[in-house]
Short mmCIF file of C-alpha atoms in Angstrom, two decimals:
data_model
loop_
_atom_site.label_atom_id
_atom_site.label_comp_id
_atom_site.label_asym_id
_atom_site.label_seq_id
_atom_site.Cartn_x
_atom_site.Cartn_y
_atom_site.Cartn_z
CA CYS W 206 -10.77 125.97 -40.75
CA GLY W 207 -8.13 123.86 -42.48
CA ALA W 208 -4.96 122.96 -40.59
CA THR W 209 -2.69 119.99 -40.23
CA LEU W 210 -1.95 118.65 -36.76
CA HIS W 211 0.79 116.33 -38.01
CA GLY W 212 4.37 116.91 -39.05
CA THR W 213 6.92 119.37 -37.74
CA ASP W 214 6.04 122.51 -35.79
CA THR W 215 6.97 124.54 -38.88
CA GLU W 216 4.53 122.56 -41.04
CA VAL W 217 1.70 122.87 -38.51
CA PHE W 218 2.25 126.63 -38.11
CA ALA W 219 2.49 127.24 -41.87
CA SER W 220 -0.65 125.26 -42.65
CA ILE W 221 -2.61 127.62 -40.39
CA ALA W 222 -0.93 131.00 -40.87
CA ALA W 223 0.08 130.79 -44.54
CA GLY W 224 -3.09 128.87 -45.43
CA THR W 225 -5.25 131.59 -43.87
CA ARG W 226 -3.43 134.29 -45.86
CA ILE W 227 -4.02 132.49 -49.15
CA VAL W 228 -7.74 132.02 -48.52
CA ALA W 229 -8.14 135.59 -47.21
CA GLU W 230 -6.47 137.06 -50.29
CA VAL W 231 -8.79 135.11 -52.60
CA ALA W 232 -11.87 136.13 -50.58
CA GLN W 233 -10.84 139.79 -50.66
CA ASP W 234 -10.13 139.75 -54.41
CA ARG W 235 -13.54 138.21 -55.13
CA GLY W 236 -15.44 140.32 -52.63
CA ILE W 237 -16.89 137.37 -50.72
CA ARG W 238 -17.32 136.82 -47.01
CA LEU W 239 -14.74 134.74 -45.15
CA ILE W 240 -15.74 132.75 -42.09
CA HIS W 241 -12.48 132.17 -40.24
CA LEU W 242 -12.64 129.32 -37.73
CA SER W 243 -10.14 130.16 -35.06
CA SER W 244 -9.91 128.59 -31.60
CA LEU W 245 -10.30 129.39 -27.92
CA ALA W 246 -6.63 128.40 -27.74
CA VAL W 247 -5.70 131.92 -28.93
CA VAL W 248 -7.03 133.57 -25.76
CA ASP W 249 -4.57 134.71 -23.11
CA PRO W 250 -4.70 131.84 -20.56
CA ALA W 251 -4.15 134.25 -17.68
CA LEU W 252 -7.61 135.74 -18.28
CA GLY W 253 -9.32 132.47 -17.44
CA HIS W 254 -7.84 132.56 -13.94
CA THR W 255 -8.64 136.21 -13.14
CA VAL W 256 -12.21 136.82 -14.37
CA ALA W 257 -15.48 134.95 -13.88
CA THR W 258 -16.72 135.29 -17.48
CA LEU W 259 -14.95 135.55 -20.83
CA ASP W 260 -16.66 136.69 -24.03
CA ASP W 261 -16.07 137.62 -27.68
CA ARG W 262 -13.69 140.44 -26.70
CA ALA W 263 -11.17 138.18 -24.92
CA VAL W 264 -7.71 139.26 -26.08
CA ARG W 265 -5.18 137.03 -27.77
CA ASP W 266 -2.21 135.70 -25.82
CA PRO W 267 0.49 138.43 -25.89
CA ARG W 268 3.21 135.77 -25.64
CA PRO W 269 2.56 133.39 -28.56
CA GLU W 270 6.25 132.54 -28.81
CA ILE W 271 5.97 130.25 -25.78
CA ARG W 272 2.87 128.45 -27.06
CA GLY W 273 2.70 125.30 -29.14
CA ALA W 274 2.69 125.38 -32.95
CA TYR W 275 -1.11 125.04 -33.25
CA SER W 276 -1.85 127.89 -30.83
CA ARG W 277 0.86 130.08 -32.38
CA GLY W 278 -0.60 129.44 -35.83
CA LYS W 279 -4.12 130.37 -34.75
CA ILE W 280 -2.89 133.51 -32.97
CA ALA W 281 -0.90 134.52 -36.07
CA ALA W 282 -3.91 133.89 -38.33
CA GLU W 283 -6.16 136.14 -36.24
CA ALA W 284 -3.48 138.86 -36.15
CA LEU W 285 -3.06 138.56 -39.93
CA LEU W 286 -6.75 139.24 -40.59
CA ALA W 287 -6.54 142.37 -38.42
CA GLU W 288 -3.76 143.86 -40.58
CA PRO W 289 -4.48 147.03 -42.64
CA GLY W 290 -4.05 145.04 -45.85
CA PHE W 291 -7.27 143.18 -45.06
CA ALA W 292 -9.24 146.22 -43.92
CA ASP W 293 -11.72 145.76 -46.79
CA LEU W 294 -12.17 142.03 -46.24
CA ASP W 295 -15.62 140.90 -45.13
CA VAL W 296 -14.50 138.48 -42.43
CA VAL W 297 -16.04 136.90 -39.35
CA THR W 298 -13.68 135.27 -36.86
CA VAL W 299 -15.23 132.38 -34.96
CA ARG W 300 -13.83 130.88 -31.77
CA PRO W 301 -15.65 127.60 -31.09
CA GLY W 302 -15.31 125.60 -27.90
CA GLN W 303 -14.39 121.93 -27.81
CA LEU W 304 -16.36 120.31 -30.63
CA VAL W 305 -18.31 117.16 -29.86
CA GLY W 306 -20.78 115.11 -31.84
CA ASP W 307 -21.23 111.74 -33.48
CA ARG W 308 -18.24 109.98 -35.03
CA LEU W 309 -15.57 111.75 -32.98
CA ALA W 310 -12.17 110.41 -34.06
CA SER W 311 -10.69 110.58 -30.56
CA VAL W 312 -11.42 111.85 -27.07
CA PRO W 313 -11.30 115.67 -26.67
CA PRO W 314 -7.94 117.01 -25.41
CA SER W 315 -9.63 118.46 -22.32
CA LEU W 316 -10.27 114.89 -21.10
CA GLY W 317 -6.58 114.20 -20.72
CA VAL W 318 -3.58 112.77 -22.48
CA THR W 319 -3.49 109.10 -23.51
CA LEU W 320 -0.42 107.26 -22.25
CA GLY W 321 -0.44 103.64 -23.34
CA PRO W 322 -3.49 101.92 -21.83
CA ILE W 323 -4.40 104.83 -19.49
CA ARG W 324 -5.37 108.48 -19.77
CA LEU W 325 -3.89 111.19 -17.58
CA GLY W 326 -6.39 113.73 -16.27
CA LEU W 327 -4.48 117.01 -16.21
CA VAL W 328 -7.19 119.41 -15.05
CA GLY W 329 -9.55 119.35 -12.10
CA VAL W 330 -12.44 116.90 -12.39
CA GLY W 331 -14.97 119.59 -11.45
CA GLN W 332 -13.70 122.27 -13.83
CA PRO W 333 -16.38 123.42 -16.31
CA LEU W 334 -15.43 122.74 -19.93
CA ALA W 335 -16.06 124.96 -22.95
CA VAL W 336 -18.02 122.54 -25.16
CA VAL W 337 -20.28 122.91 -28.19
CA HIS W 338 -21.99 120.44 -30.51
CA VAL W 339 -20.59 120.48 -34.04
CA GLU W 340 -24.05 120.70 -35.65
CA ASP W 341 -24.87 123.79 -33.58
CA VAL W 342 -21.63 125.35 -34.87
CA ALA W 343 -22.64 124.51 -38.44
CA GLU W 344 -25.97 126.29 -37.92
CA ALA W 345 -24.18 129.33 -36.54
CA ILE W 346 -21.89 129.46 -39.58
CA LEU W 347 -24.88 129.36 -41.91
CA ALA W 348 -26.39 132.25 -39.96
CA MET W 349 -23.13 134.22 -40.33
CA LEU W 350 -23.19 133.70 -44.09
CA GLN W 351 -26.80 134.85 -44.39
CA HIS W 352 -26.70 137.80 -41.96
CA PRO W 353 -26.35 141.19 -43.72
CA GLU W 354 -23.87 142.52 -41.14
CA PRO W 355 -22.76 139.83 -38.70
CA PRO W 356 -20.50 140.65 -35.73
CA ARG W 357 -16.81 140.55 -36.59
CA GLN W 358 -15.84 138.16 -33.79
CA ILE W 359 -18.00 135.44 -32.27
CA THR W 360 -17.47 132.84 -29.53
CA LEU W 361 -19.48 129.62 -29.81
CA VAL W 362 -19.78 127.77 -26.51
CA ASP W 363 -22.89 126.00 -25.23
CA PRO W 364 -24.04 127.65 -21.97
CA LEU W 365 -24.60 124.21 -20.44
CA ARG W 366 -22.08 123.53 -17.69
CA VAL W 367 -20.26 120.32 -18.53
CA SER W 368 -17.79 118.58 -16.22
CA ARG W 369 -14.96 116.37 -17.40
CA ARG W 370 -16.66 113.38 -15.77
CA GLU W 371 -19.89 114.01 -17.73
CA LEU W 372 -18.03 114.45 -21.01
CA SER W 373 -16.00 111.28 -20.42
CA ALA W 374 -19.18 109.28 -19.77
CA ALA W 375 -20.80 110.62 -22.95
CA CYS W 376 -17.73 109.73 -25.01
CA ARG W 377 -17.88 106.16 -23.70
CA ARG W 378 -21.59 105.86 -24.55
CA HIS W 379 -20.91 107.09 -28.08
CA GLY W 380 -17.98 104.72 -28.55
CA VAL W 381 -15.35 107.41 -29.04
CA PRO W 382 -11.93 105.75 -29.56
CA GLY W 383 -9.83 105.91 -26.41
CA SER W 384 -12.71 106.79 -24.11
CA ASP W 385 -12.60 103.42 -22.30
CA ALA W 386 -9.07 103.98 -21.00
CA PRO W 387 -8.94 104.23 -17.19
CA VAL W 388 -8.17 107.75 -15.99
CA VAL W 389 -5.39 108.59 -13.57
CA GLU W 390 -6.19 111.95 -11.99
CA LEU W 391 -3.14 114.20 -11.84
CA GLY W 392 -4.76 117.62 -12.00
CA TRP W 393 -4.44 118.19 -8.26
CA CYS W 394 -0.63 118.13 -8.51
CA VAL W 395 0.01 119.05 -12.16
CA GLN W 396 -1.68 122.44 -12.12
CA PRO W 397 0.38 123.91 -9.24
CA LEU W 398 3.48 122.65 -11.03
CA ALA W 399 2.28 124.13 -14.34
CA ARG W 400 2.03 127.58 -12.71
CA ILE W 401 5.77 127.40 -12.06
CA CYS W 402 6.74 125.73 -15.35
CA GLN W 403 4.98 128.32 -17.52
CA MET W 404 7.64 130.86 -16.50
CA VAL W 405 10.50 128.65 -17.76
CA PRO W 406 11.81 129.33 -21.31
CA GLY W 407 11.62 126.67 -23.99
CA ARG W 408 9.62 123.45 -24.18
CA VAL W 409 8.99 123.23 -20.43
CA GLY W 410 7.39 126.67 -20.45
CA ARG W 411 5.22 125.80 -23.47
CA ILE W 412 3.94 122.66 -21.76
CA GLY W 413 3.16 124.60 -18.57
CA ARG W 414 1.36 127.28 -20.56
CA ARG W 415 -0.72 124.69 -22.38
CA LEU W 416 -1.71 122.98 -19.15
CA ARG W 417 -2.76 126.30 -17.62
CA ALA W 418 -4.83 127.09 -20.71
CA MET W 419 -6.69 123.78 -20.30
CA ASP W 420 -7.56 124.53 -16.68
CA VAL W 421 -9.53 127.76 -17.26
CA SER W 422 -12.24 128.21 -14.64
CA ALA W 423 -14.06 131.14 -16.27
CA ARG W 424 -17.37 130.67 -18.05
CA TRP W 425 -17.92 131.81 -21.64
CA ALA W 426 -20.58 134.16 -22.95
CA SER W 427 -21.23 135.50 -26.45
CA PRO W 428 -23.32 138.62 -26.96
CA ALA W 429 -22.30 138.43 -30.63
CA ALA W 430 -23.86 134.96 -31.02
CA GLU W 431 -27.09 136.35 -29.58
CA VAL W 432 -27.13 138.95 -32.37
CA LEU W 433 -27.36 136.01 -34.80
CA GLY W 434 -30.20 134.50 -32.80
CA TRP W 435 -28.01 131.44 -32.15
CA ARG W 436 -29.54 129.01 -29.65
CA PRO W 437 -27.51 125.79 -29.28
CA ASN W 438 -29.75 122.85 -28.38
CA ARG W 439 -27.96 119.59 -29.26
CA LEU W 440 -25.34 119.21 -26.55
CA ALA W 441 -27.76 118.24 -23.76
CA ALA W 442 -29.19 115.36 -25.79
CA TRP W 443 -25.69 114.19 -26.79
CA LEU W 444 -24.62 114.10 -23.13
CA ARG W 445 -27.81 112.46 -21.86
CA PRO W 446 -27.86 108.66 -21.34
CA PRO W 447 -30.42 106.90 -23.57
CA PRO W 448 -33.70 105.90 -21.89
CA PRO W 449 -33.80 102.32 -20.59
CA GLN W 450 -35.18 99.82 -23.09
CA PRO W 451 -38.08 97.61 -21.97
CA SER W 452 -37.07 94.02 -21.41
CA ALA W 453 -38.49 91.20 -23.53
CA ASN W 454 -40.50 89.96 -20.54
CA SER W 455 -42.05 93.33 -19.65
CA ARG W 456 -45.77 93.76 -20.19
CA PRO W 457 -47.29 96.73 -22.08
#
């Protein structure tokens, strides 16, 4: 799961693609199972606008060259593990949704981009988000390590429908840095523009593609996770406001 998100595009890409190759070669030489944490960012964004439900079989973006360095690195890493040279490798590729949980370092990218004292909401407020609690993901990984023959590719997304407004409120309650910034909603005008920009070569096209990938309306399902007996149960409690505390003057 290691990757750097800092530095040049070349450094970000290499940390993912070259790093995955090194770990995969060691795992294959030693005959041990590799759990490869990929990302939903590898999926072809067009699928999320044409089907109602996406699952473990969702194909990778066929045009990685117009994606950002992180997405290109993750796409390359998945393609690498599918090469004939790793045919004997015991590997499980995991595509988790947006990870949430205690001690988040910053607000999730799906909540918008921070610009000075404000945050720009770049997708529709009512769009369902692909979210999963980090401790549920940890449990799934343990199950993958212990299962005699786990599925080769697994998507981990909590089935609970979560809106951007609900996730923003939960981040504020948990004191996530940046979550108190006022939001300026731009999704209503940005997304139509992104549909046009994604066809333009270069940086403009990459930005448009990224925005379209964030605005996926499809829901996620994972038959493979069901094979593991995975039942996520922490997200609802993390999203839920705490019960009101009795006042000092209240009577028992």
